[in-house]
Coordinates of C-alpha atoms in Angstrom, one line a residue:
X78 CA -57.7 31.3 -12.1
X79 CA -60.5 33.9 -11.7
X80 CA -57.9 36.6 -11.1
X81 CA -56.0 35.6 -14.2
X82 CA -59.2 35.7 -16.3
X83 CA -60.1 39.1 -14.9
X84 CA -56.6 40.4 -15.7
X85 CA -56.8 39.1 -19.3
X86 CA -60.1 41.0 -19.8
X87 CA -58.7 44.3 -18.3
X88 CA -55.4 44.0 -20.1
X89 CA -55.9 41.9 -23.2
X90 CA -52.7 41.0 -25.1
X91 CA -51.8 43.2 -28.0
X92 CA -51.4 40.1 -30.2
X93 CA -53.3 36.8 -30.0
X94 CA -49.9 35.1 -30.1
X95 CA -48.8 36.8 -26.9
X96 CA -51.0 34.6 -24.7
X97 CA -49.0 32.9 -22.1
X98 CA -47.9 29.4 -22.7
X99 CA -48.1 29.7 -26.5
X100 CA -45.8 27.3 -28.3
X101 CA -45.3 27.6 -32.1
X102 CA -45.0 24.0 -33.4
X103 CA -44.1 25.2 -36.9
X104 CA -41.9 28.3 -36.5
X105 CA -41.0 30.5 -39.4
X106 CA -38.3 33.1 -39.0
X107 CA -37.8 36.6 -40.3
X108 CA -34.3 37.6 -41.1
X109 CA -33.7 41.2 -40.1
X110 CA -30.7 42.5 -42.0
X111 CA -31.9 45.8 -43.4
X112 CA -33.7 49.0 -42.4
X113 CA -37.1 47.9 -43.7
X114 CA -37.2 44.5 -41.9
X115 CA -35.7 46.2 -38.8
X116 CA -38.5 48.8 -38.8
X117 CA -41.2 46.2 -39.1
X118 CA -39.7 44.2 -36.1
X119 CA -39.6 47.4 -34.0
X120 CA -43.3 48.1 -34.7
X121 CA -44.2 44.8 -33.0
X122 CA -41.7 45.1 -30.2
X123 CA -42.9 48.6 -29.3
X124 CA -46.4 47.1 -28.6
X125 CA -45.4 43.8 -27.0
X126 CA -45.2 43.5 -23.3
X127 CA -42.3 41.0 -23.3
X128 CA -40.1 39.0 -25.5
X129 CA -37.8 35.9 -25.6
X130 CA -34.2 36.4 -26.6
X131 CA -31.0 34.4 -27.3
X132 CA -27.6 35.3 -28.8
X133 CA -24.9 33.7 -30.8
X134 CA -21.2 34.7 -30.9
X135 CA -18.1 33.5 -32.7
X136 CA -15.4 33.2 -29.9
X137 CA -14.3 29.8 -31.1
X138 CA -13.6 30.9 -34.7
X139 CA -12.1 34.4 -34.8
X140 CA -9.5 36.5 -33.2
X141 CA -11.9 39.2 -32.0
X142 CA -15.1 37.9 -30.6
X143 CA -18.3 39.4 -32.1
X144 CA -22.0 39.3 -31.2
X145 CA -23.1 37.6 -34.4
X146 CA -26.8 37.0 -34.1
X147 CA -29.7 38.0 -31.9
X148 CA -32.8 35.8 -31.8
X149 CA -36.0 37.5 -30.6
X150 CA -39.5 35.9 -30.3
X151 CA -42.9 37.3 -29.5
X152 CA -45.7 34.7 -30.0
X153 CA -45.6 33.6 -33.7
X154 CA -43.0 36.3 -34.6
X155 CA -39.5 34.9 -34.7
X156 CA -36.7 37.3 -35.8
X157 CA -33.1 36.5 -36.5
X158 CA -31.5 39.9 -36.2
X159 CA -28.1 40.4 -37.8
X160 CA -26.0 42.8 -35.7
X161 CA -23.2 42.7 -38.2
X162 CA -25.1 44.2 -41.1
X163 CA -24.5 47.8 -40.1
X164 CA -27.9 48.7 -38.5
X165 CA -28.1 51.1 -35.6
X166 CA -29.6 48.9 -32.9
X167 CA -30.2 51.7 -30.3
X168 CA -34.0 51.9 -31.0
X169 CA -34.3 48.2 -30.3
X170 CA -33.2 48.5 -26.6
X171 CA -35.9 51.2 -26.0
X172 CA -38.8 49.0 -27.1
X173 CA -41.4 48.1 -24.6
X174 CA -40.8 44.4 -25.1
X175 CA -37.2 44.9 -23.8
X176 CA -38.4 45.6 -20.3
X177 CA -39.2 41.9 -19.7
X178 CA -37.0 39.3 -21.5
X179 CA -37.0 35.6 -21.1
X180 CA -33.6 33.9 -21.6
X181 CA -32.2 30.4 -21.1
X182 CA -28.8 30.4 -19.3
X183 CA -28.5 34.1 -19.7
X184 CA -25.2 34.9 -18.1
X185 CA -23.2 34.8 -21.4
X186 CA -26.0 36.5 -23.4
X187 CA -26.1 39.4 -20.9
X188 CA -22.4 39.8 -21.0
X189 CA -22.4 40.0 -24.8
X190 CA -25.3 42.5 -24.8
X191 CA -23.6 44.7 -22.2
X192 CA -20.2 44.5 -23.9
X193 CA -21.2 45.2 -27.5
X194 CA -24.4 47.3 -27.1
X195 CA -24.2 48.6 -23.5
X196 CA -27.6 47.1 -22.9
X197 CA -28.7 45.9 -19.5
X198 CA -32.3 44.5 -19.3
X199 CA -34.4 45.7 -16.4
X200 CA -36.1 42.4 -15.8
X201 CA -35.4 38.9 -17.0
X202 CA -36.8 35.4 -16.5
X203 CA -34.1 32.7 -16.9
X204 CA -35.5 29.2 -17.6
X205 CA -32.2 27.6 -16.6
X206 CA -32.2 29.3 -13.2
X207 CA -35.9 28.3 -12.8
X208 CA -35.1 24.7 -13.7
X209 CA -32.3 24.6 -11.0
X210 CA -34.7 26.0 -8.4
X211 CA -37.2 23.3 -9.3
X212 CA -34.5 20.6 -8.8
X213 CA -34.3 19.5 -12.4
X214 CA -31.5 17.0 -12.8
X215 CA -30.7 18.3 -16.4
X216 CA -31.0 22.0 -17.0
X217 CA -29.8 22.3 -20.6
X218 CA -32.3 23.6 -23.1
X219 CA -32.5 20.4 -25.1
X220 CA -33.1 18.3 -22.0
X221 CA -35.8 20.6 -20.8
X222 CA -37.6 20.8 -24.2
X223 CA -37.6 17.0 -24.3
X224 CA -38.9 16.7 -20.7
X225 CA -41.7 19.3 -21.1
X226 CA -42.7 18.8 -24.8
X227 CA -41.1 15.5 -25.9
X228 CA -39.4 17.4 -28.8
X229 CA -35.8 16.7 -29.7
X230 CA -33.6 19.7 -30.5
X231 CA -30.8 19.3 -32.9
X232 CA -27.7 20.9 -31.4
X233 CA -25.4 20.2 -34.4
X234 CA -24.8 23.9 -35.1
X235 CA -24.0 24.8 -31.5
X236 CA -20.3 25.4 -32.4
X237 CA -20.9 26.9 -35.8
X238 CA -19.2 30.0 -37.1
X239 CA -22.1 32.5 -36.7
X240 CA -20.3 35.2 -38.7
X241 CA -20.8 33.4 -42.0
X242 CA -23.1 35.1 -44.4
X243 CA -25.5 34.1 -45.7
X244 CA -26.6 32.0 -42.8
X245 CA -27.5 28.5 -44.0
X246 CA -31.1 27.3 -43.5
X247 CA -29.8 24.7 -41.0
X248 CA -28.2 27.4 -38.9
X249 CA -31.3 29.6 -39.0
X250 CA -33.5 26.6 -38.0
X251 CA -31.1 25.9 -35.1
X252 CA -31.1 29.6 -34.0
X253 CA -34.9 30.1 -34.1
X254 CA -35.5 26.9 -32.0
X255 CA -33.4 28.5 -29.2
X256 CA -36.3 30.9 -28.4
X257 CA -39.5 29.1 -29.7
X258 CA -40.2 27.0 -26.6
X259 CA -39.2 29.3 -23.8
X260 CA -42.5 31.1 -23.3
X261 CA -44.3 27.8 -22.9
X262 CA -41.5 26.5 -20.7
X263 CA -41.8 29.6 -18.6
X264 CA -45.6 29.0 -18.1
X265 CA -45.0 25.4 -16.9
X266 CA -42.2 26.4 -14.6
X267 CA -44.0 29.3 -13.0
X268 CA -46.9 27.1 -12.1
X269 CA -44.5 24.6 -10.4
X270 CA -42.5 27.4 -8.7
X271 CA -45.8 28.9 -7.4
X272 CA -46.8 25.6 -5.9
X273 CA -43.5 25.2 -4.2
X274 CA -43.4 28.8 -3.0
X275 CA -40.3 29.6 -4.9
X276 CA -41.3 32.4 -7.3
X277 CA -39.6 34.9 -5.1
X278 CA -36.5 32.8 -5.2
X279 CA -36.5 33.0 -8.9
X280 CA -37.1 36.7 -9.1
X281 CA -34.3 37.5 -6.6
X282 CA -31.9 35.1 -8.4
X283 CA -32.5 36.8 -11.7
X284 CA -32.1 40.3 -10.1
X285 CA -28.9 39.0 -8.5
X286 CA -27.5 38.0 -11.9
X287 CA -28.4 41.3 -13.5
X288 CA -26.7 43.2 -10.7
X289 CA -23.6 41.0 -11.1
X290 CA -23.4 41.8 -14.8
X291 CA -24.0 45.5 -14.3
X292 CA -21.2 45.6 -11.7
X293 CA -18.7 43.9 -14.0
X294 CA -16.2 46.0 -15.8
X295 CA -16.4 45.9 -19.6
X296 CA -14.0 43.2 -20.8
X297 CA -13.3 44.9 -24.2
X298 CA -10.0 46.1 -23.0
X299 CA -7.3 43.5 -23.0
X300 CA -5.3 43.7 -19.8
X301 CA -1.7 44.7 -20.3
X302 CA -0.4 41.6 -18.6
X303 CA -2.9 39.0 -19.9
X304 CA 0.1 37.0 -21.0
X305 CA 0.5 35.9 -17.4
X306 CA -1.3 32.7 -17.7
X307 CA -2.7 30.8 -14.7
X308 CA 0.0 29.0 -12.9
X309 CA 2.8 31.3 -14.0
X310 CA 3.2 33.4 -10.9
X311 CA 5.7 30.8 -9.5
X312 CA 7.8 31.2 -12.7
X313 CA 11.3 32.7 -12.5
X314 CA 12.1 35.8 -14.5
X315 CA 13.7 33.9 -17.4
X316 CA 10.6 31.6 -17.6
X317 CA 8.3 34.6 -17.5
X318 CA 10.3 36.3 -20.3
X319 CA 10.0 33.2 -22.5
X320 CA 6.3 32.9 -21.6
X321 CA 5.6 36.5 -22.6
X322 CA 7.4 36.1 -25.9
X323 CA 5.5 32.9 -26.7
X324 CA 2.2 34.4 -25.8
X325 CA 2.9 37.6 -27.9
X326 CA 3.9 35.4 -30.9
X327 CA 0.7 33.4 -30.6
X328 CA -1.4 36.6 -30.3
X329 CA 0.2 38.1 -33.4
X330 CA -0.3 34.9 -35.4
X331 CA -3.9 34.6 -34.3
X332 CA -4.6 38.3 -35.3
X333 CA -2.9 37.8 -38.6
X334 CA -4.9 34.7 -39.4
X335 CA -8.1 35.8 -37.7
X336 CA -8.3 32.7 -35.5
X337 CA -9.0 32.3 -31.8
X338 CA -5.6 32.3 -30.1
X339 CA -6.1 28.8 -28.5
X340 CA -6.4 27.4 -32.0
X341 CA -2.8 28.5 -32.7
X342 CA -1.3 27.2 -29.4
X343 CA -2.9 26.0 -26.2
X344 CA -2.1 27.9 -23.0
X345 CA -0.8 24.6 -21.5
X346 CA 1.7 24.2 -24.3
X347 CA 2.9 27.8 -23.9
X348 CA 3.5 27.2 -20.2
X349 CA 5.4 24.0 -20.8
X350 CA 7.5 25.7 -23.5
X351 CA 8.5 28.4 -21.0
X352 CA 9.6 25.8 -18.5
X353 CA 11.5 23.7 -21.0
X354 CA 13.2 26.5 -22.9
X355 CA 14.5 28.2 -19.7
X356 CA 16.6 25.1 -19.1
X357 CA 18.3 25.4 -22.5
X358 CA 22.0 26.2 -22.6
X359 CA 22.7 28.2 -25.7
X360 CA 20.3 28.6 -28.7
X361 CA 16.8 27.2 -28.3
X362 CA 15.7 24.8 -31.0
X363 CA 13.0 22.2 -31.5
X364 CA 14.9 19.6 -29.5
X365 CA 14.6 21.8 -26.4
X366 CA 10.8 22.0 -26.5
X367 CA 8.0 19.7 -25.6
X368 CA 6.4 17.7 -28.4
X369 CA 5.2 20.2 -31.0
X370 CA 1.6 20.3 -32.2
X371 CA 1.1 19.6 -35.9
X372 CA 0.2 23.2 -36.8
X373 CA 3.5 24.6 -35.3
X374 CA 5.7 22.4 -37.5
X375 CA 6.8 23.7 -40.9
X376 CA 6.7 27.4 -41.8
X377 CA 5.6 28.7 -38.4
X378 CA 8.4 27.0 -36.3
X379 CA 11.3 29.2 -37.4
X380 CA 9.5 32.4 -36.4
X381 CA 8.4 30.9 -33.1
X382 CA 12.0 29.9 -32.3
X383 CA 13.2 33.3 -33.4
X384 CA 10.8 35.0 -31.0
X385 CA 12.0 32.7 -28.1
X386 CA 15.7 33.3 -28.8
X387 CA 15.2 37.0 -29.1
X388 CA 13.5 37.1 -25.7
X389 CA 16.3 35.1 -24.1
X390 CA 19.0 37.4 -25.7
X391 CA 17.4 40.5 -24.2
X392 CA 19.1 42.1 -21.1
X393 CA 18.1 40.4 -17.9
X394 CA 17.0 43.8 -16.5
X395 CA 14.1 43.7 -19.0
X396 CA 12.8 40.3 -17.8
X397 CA 9.4 40.5 -16.0
X398 CA 9.2 39.5 -12.4
X399 CA 6.4 37.8 -10.5
X400 CA 3.4 40.1 -9.6
X401 CA 3.4 41.1 -6.0
X402 CA 0.0 40.0 -4.9
X403 CA -2.1 42.1 -2.6
X404 CA -2.2 40.8 0.9
X405 CA -4.9 38.2 1.3
X406 CA -7.5 39.4 3.8
X407 CA -7.1 37.6 7.1
X408 CA -9.4 34.7 7.8
X409 CA -10.1 32.5 10.7
X410 CA -12.1 29.7 9.1
X411 CA -13.3 27.0 11.6
X412 CA -12.9 23.8 9.6
X413 CA -15.2 21.9 12.0
X414 CA -17.9 24.5 11.7
X415 CA -17.6 24.5 8.0
X416 CA -18.0 20.8 7.9
X417 CA -21.1 21.0 10.1
X418 CA -22.5 23.7 7.9
X419 CA -21.8 21.6 4.8
X420 CA -23.7 18.7 6.3
X421 CA -26.7 21.0 7.2
X422 CA -26.7 22.4 3.7
X423 CA -26.6 19.0 2.0
X424 CA -29.4 17.7 4.2
X425 CA -31.6 20.7 3.5
X426 CA -30.8 20.5 -0.3
X427 CA -31.9 16.9 -0.2
X428 CA -35.1 17.8 1.5
X429 CA -35.8 20.6 -1.0
X430 CA -34.7 18.4 -3.9
X431 CA -32.3 21.0 -5.3
X432 CA -28.6 21.1 -5.9
X433 CA -26.7 22.0 -2.7
X434 CA -24.7 24.7 -4.4
X435 CA -27.9 26.8 -4.7
X436 CA -27.9 27.1 -0.9
X437 CA -24.2 27.9 -0.5
X438 CA -21.1 27.5 -2.7
X439 CA -17.7 26.6 -1.2
X440 CA -16.7 30.3 -0.8
X441 CA -19.9 31.1 0.9
X442 CA -19.4 28.2 3.4
X443 CA -16.0 29.7 4.1
X444 CA -17.6 33.0 4.8
X445 CA -20.1 31.4 7.2
X446 CA -17.3 29.5 9.0
X447 CA -15.0 32.5 9.3
X448 CA -14.9 33.6 12.9
X449 CA -13.8 37.1 11.9
X450 CA -17.1 37.7 10.1
X451 CA -19.0 38.5 13.3
X452 CA -22.5 37.2 14.1
X453 CA -24.6 35.1 11.7
X454 CA -26.3 38.1 10.0
X455 CA -22.9 39.7 9.3
X456 CA -21.7 36.3 8.0
X457 CA -24.8 36.1 5.7
X458 CA -23.7 39.6 4.3
X459 CA -20.1 38.4 3.9
X460 CA -21.4 35.4 2.0
X461 CA -23.5 37.7 -0.3
X462 CA -26.6 35.6 0.3
X463 CA -29.9 36.5 -1.3
X464 CA -32.9 37.0 1.0
X465 CA -34.3 33.6 0.3
X466 CA -31.0 32.0 1.1
X467 CA -30.8 34.0 4.4
X468 CA -34.3 32.8 5.3
X469 CA -33.2 29.1 4.9
X470 CA -29.9 29.6 6.7
X471 CA -31.6 31.2 9.6
X472 CA -33.4 27.9 10.2
X473 CA -30.2 26.0 9.9
X474 CA -27.6 27.8 12.0
X475 CA -29.2 27.0 15.3
X476 CA -28.4 23.4 14.5
X477 CA -24.7 24.3 13.8
X478 CA -23.7 23.2 17.3
X479 CA -20.3 21.6 17.6
X480 CA -19.3 18.9 20.2
X481 CA -17.1 20.4 22.9
X482 CA -15.8 17.7 25.2
X483 CA -14.4 14.2 24.7
X484 CA -17.8 12.5 25.5
X485 CA -19.6 14.6 22.9
X486 CA -16.9 14.1 20.4
X487 CA -17.0 10.3 20.8
X488 CA -20.8 10.3 20.3
X489 CA -20.4 12.6 17.3
X490 CA -17.8 10.3 15.6
X491 CA -19.7 7.1 16.3
X492 CA -22.9 8.5 14.9
X493 CA -21.1 9.6 11.7
X494 CA -19.5 6.2 11.3
X495 CA -22.8 4.4 11.7
X496 CA -24.3 6.7 9.1
X497 CA -21.8 5.6 6.6
X498 CA -23.1 3.1 4.0
X499 CA -21.4 -0.3 3.7
X500 CA -20.2 0.7 0.2
X501 CA -18.6 3.9 1.4
X502 CA -16.9 2.2 4.3
X503 CA -15.5 -0.5 2.0
X504 CA -14.2 2.1 -0.4
X505 CA -12.5 4.0 2.4
X506 CA -11.0 0.7 3.7
X507 CA -9.6 0.1 0.3
X508 CA -8.1 3.6 0.1
X509 CA -6.6 3.4 3.5
X510 CA -4.9 0.0 2.7
X511 CA -3.4 1.6 -0.4
X512 CA -2.1 4.6 1.5
X513 CA -0.7 2.5 4.3
X514 CA 1.1 0.3 1.8
X515 CA 3.0 3.4 0.6
X516 CA 4.1 4.7 4.0
X517 CA 7.9 4.3 4.3
X518 CA 7.7 3.8 8.1
X519 CA 5.9 0.5 7.6
X520 CA 8.2 -1.0 5.0
X521 CA 10.7 -2.6 7.5
X522 CA 10.9 -3.8 11.1
X523 CA 8.2 -4.8 13.5
X524 CA 4.9 -2.9 13.2
X525 CA 2.8 -2.5 16.3
X526 CA -0.7 -2.4 14.8
X527 CA -4.3 -3.0 16.1
X528 CA -7.0 -5.5 15.4
X529 CA -10.0 -3.4 14.2
X530 CA -13.2 -3.3 16.2
X531 CA -16.5 -3.1 14.3
X532 CA -16.5 0.7 13.8
X533 CA -12.7 1.0 13.1
X534 CA -11.0 0.9 9.7
X535 CA -10.8 -2.7 8.5
X536 CA -7.1 -3.2 8.0
X537 CA -7.1 -7.0 8.3
X538 CA -5.5 -7.5 4.8
X539 CA -2.5 -5.4 6.0
X540 CA -2.3 -7.4 9.2
X541 CA -2.2 -10.7 7.3
X542 CA 0.6 -9.4 5.1
X543 CA 2.6 -8.3 8.1
X544 CA 2.0 -11.6 9.9
X545 CA 3.2 -13.6 6.8
X546 CA 6.4 -11.5 6.9
X547 CA 6.8 -12.2 10.6
X548 CA 6.5 -8.4 11.5
X549 CA 3.1 -8.1 13.1
X550 CA 2.7 -7.0 16.7
X551 CA -0.8 -6.8 18.2
X552 CA -1.9 -5.5 21.7
X553 CA -3.6 -7.2 24.6
X554 CA -4.8 -5.5 27.8
X555 CA -3.8 -6.5 31.3
X556 CA -5.5 -4.6 34.1
X557 CA -4.6 -1.0 33.4
X558 CA -1.7 -1.6 31.0
X559 CA -1.2 -2.9 27.5
X560 CA 1.5 -5.0 25.9
X561 CA 2.2 -6.4 22.4
X562 CA 2.9 -9.9 21.2
X563 CA 4.3 -11.2 17.9
X564 CA 1.6 -12.7 15.7
X565 CA 2.3 -15.2 13.0
X566 CA -1.2 -16.5 12.2
X567 CA -4.4 -14.4 12.7
X568 CA -6.6 -17.4 13.0
X569 CA -4.5 -19.4 15.5
X570 CA -2.8 -16.8 17.6
X571 CA -5.8 -14.6 18.6
X572 CA -8.8 -14.9 20.9
X573 CA -11.6 -12.5 22.0
X574 CA -10.3 -10.1 24.7
X575 CA -11.8 -8.2 27.5
X576 CA -13.4 -5.5 25.3
X577 CA -14.7 -7.9 22.7
X578 CA -11.7 -7.3 20.4
X579 CA -9.4 -10.0 19.1
X580 CA -6.0 -10.0 21.0
X581 CA -3.0 -12.3 21.4
X582 CA -3.6 -15.5 23.4
X583 CA -2.1 -15.4 27.0
X584 CA 0.6 -18.0 26.2
X585 CA 2.2 -15.8 23.6
X586 CA 5.2 -14.0 25.2
X587 CA 5.2 -10.2 25.4
X588 CA 7.3 -8.5 22.7
X589 CA 10.5 -7.1 24.4
X590 CA 12.0 -5.4 21.3
X591 CA 11.5 -2.0 19.7
X592 CA 8.8 -1.6 16.9
X593 CA 9.6 0.4 13.8
X594 CA 6.2 2.1 13.9
X595 CA 2.8 2.1 15.6
X596 CA -0.6 2.0 13.8
X597 CA -3.0 3.5 16.3
X598 CA -6.8 3.3 16.4
X599 CA -9.0 6.0 17.9
X600 CA -12.5 7.3 18.1
X601 CA -11.8 10.9 16.9
X602 CA -8.6 12.4 15.3
X603 CA -7.5 15.9 14.7
X604 CA -5.8 16.8 11.4
X605 CA -3.0 18.1 13.6
X606 CA -2.4 14.6 15.1
X607 CA -4.5 15.0 18.2
X608 CA -6.5 11.9 19.2
X609 CA -9.3 10.8 21.5
X610 CA -9.6 7.1 22.2
X611 CA -12.3 5.2 24.1
X612 CA -11.3 6.8 27.4
X613 CA -9.4 4.1 29.2
X614 CA -6.0 5.6 28.4
X615 CA -4.2 2.4 27.4
X616 CA -2.6 3.7 24.3
X617 CA -1.6 7.1 25.8
X618 CA 0.2 5.4 28.7
X619 CA 2.0 2.9 26.5
X620 CA 3.0 5.2 23.7
X621 CA 4.4 7.8 26.1
X622 CA 7.4 5.6 26.6
X623 CA 8.2 5.4 22.8
X624 CA 8.9 9.0 22.0
X625 CA 11.2 8.5 18.9
X626 CA 9.0 6.0 17.1
X627 CA 6.5 7.1 14.3
X628 CA 2.9 6.9 15.4
X629 CA 0.3 6.7 12.6
X630 CA -3.3 7.2 13.5
X631 CA -5.7 5.3 11.1
X632 CA -9.2 6.8 10.6
X633 CA -12.2 7.1 8.4
X634 CA -13.0 10.6 7.1
X635 CA -16.0 10.6 9.4
X636 CA -13.7 10.6 12.4
X637 CA -11.7 13.7 11.5
X638 CA -11.8 17.2 13.1
X639 CA -9.4 20.1 12.6
X640 CA -8.1 19.8 16.2
X641 CA -9.1 18.3 19.5
X642 CA -8.9 19.3 23.2
X643 CA -5.9 17.5 24.7
X644 CA -4.7 16.7 28.2
X645 CA -1.1 16.8 29.3
X646 CA -0.9 13.0 29.2
X647 CA -2.4 12.6 25.7
X648 CA 0.0 11.5 23.0
X649 CA -0.1 13.2 19.6
X650 CA 0.2 11.2 16.4
X651 CA 3.0 11.9 13.9
X652 CA 0.5 11.5 11.1
X653 CA -3.2 10.7 10.8
X654 CA -3.7 8.5 7.7
X655 CA -7.2 9.0 6.5
X656 CA -9.0 7.9 3.4
X657 CA -9.3 11.5 1.9
X658 CA -5.8 12.6 2.9

């Protein structure tokens, strides 16, 4: 506090309104749309040490996207700068205030400024990034303004056409409120970040965003093959030919009518048109296409069909083919390590009270779990972590130890199952029963199943159904072997066995026939069908004699590994049915 007071005396603000934390409760805006008003704005910005900025564009309304409005605030000065009025804005970017800009959710704003004015700020403060690092549940501007100041922002004009001139008073009011509260919000956030020791996190996160924007190529140039929509790489040449024709027709119509292309036809419709029209024998007409949107019916339809038929009539040699993709870099992702790292990340994020994605996104977890990426420091580099993320992960990776042998794996799985809530287990039980009901191997014949122990999937409803159909076989243990008996009533035909699990009563005869399929319990399962049981070997010895019969392991998601160490006598499952499969 003393330091702050001293600094304010040594370097007093140029304007009273520049004092930190200032919030203008009754903002008035200045429209900057001529040389005189622009010159007056520059006079202030050349003296101010920082500013607040926001932008508006028109991508939803016009064929060519335009940066349509720039909002700038310094204390009680709130300017709405019109970049479409013909002013030379180059002097603006050289102003002193442009060296430190506060934004909210700046990614799109920065891209617009770089694309249309080649402007890259040197330093930014992003209130949205700060909110995420503070663990705010809602990080939208309206939500934060309400939380910090109990003021409701009207977002009615969020999707307005910002190229309209003159701007309505309602649009101007909406625009100016996008910058009015950010300085005061920044002050509150900085105090909180300072207490949590996360100011460096914010600084580095903002620098990372600026670097990403600078490294991006300008997106003014439309790629020659932008008609290749996502999902079309599996298309055959004729489908690609029709897709290109439909896309080019849409682009021409959008340009002619000055509309965003998606407002002419959606990309999903164009893809479905290409698939459907390619199946047509002869001339393509409306009957060969998916249900048409309303705007395509009437005058537009004949020209659209003409474009498709002209494309189909072209020589096959002119049809485009799939793009040959560059070879994907080799990876050796350890699924089990990735899962362990995900658990560590989620636990740490919970402890820090922030979203887990801030510590590592999915692609970054992949980089950490890729055995080809070398040691941990090399993996951090491959994951493109910031320094603050590296510091956190250095404390986590020593805990990323995987169980190696059967004993450790059993302990691992049991601990994970015990950690499951009753609600999540009940949901997984429900999903498992649904998936098992759809397995063709279980539809006919006798099914050799298991009566679930406390930590195993509770498949009792399935057992009751099988028993009522006279198709249920359940196991009982005898010394070192196991046998199955036909069960018709779960309440009357079972008793507690040697391991505390319900099993057929001794008087029920052993089943001598051949089951149609086995449902097999286990402690740990590999996705590849490997299995670790309780260690006595009953199932492995018994199943080894039934080589041609489907064996379905049944497991909670907590019991799954990518693969397990196996002995020569271990029997692999044909499938592991798990709740998230």
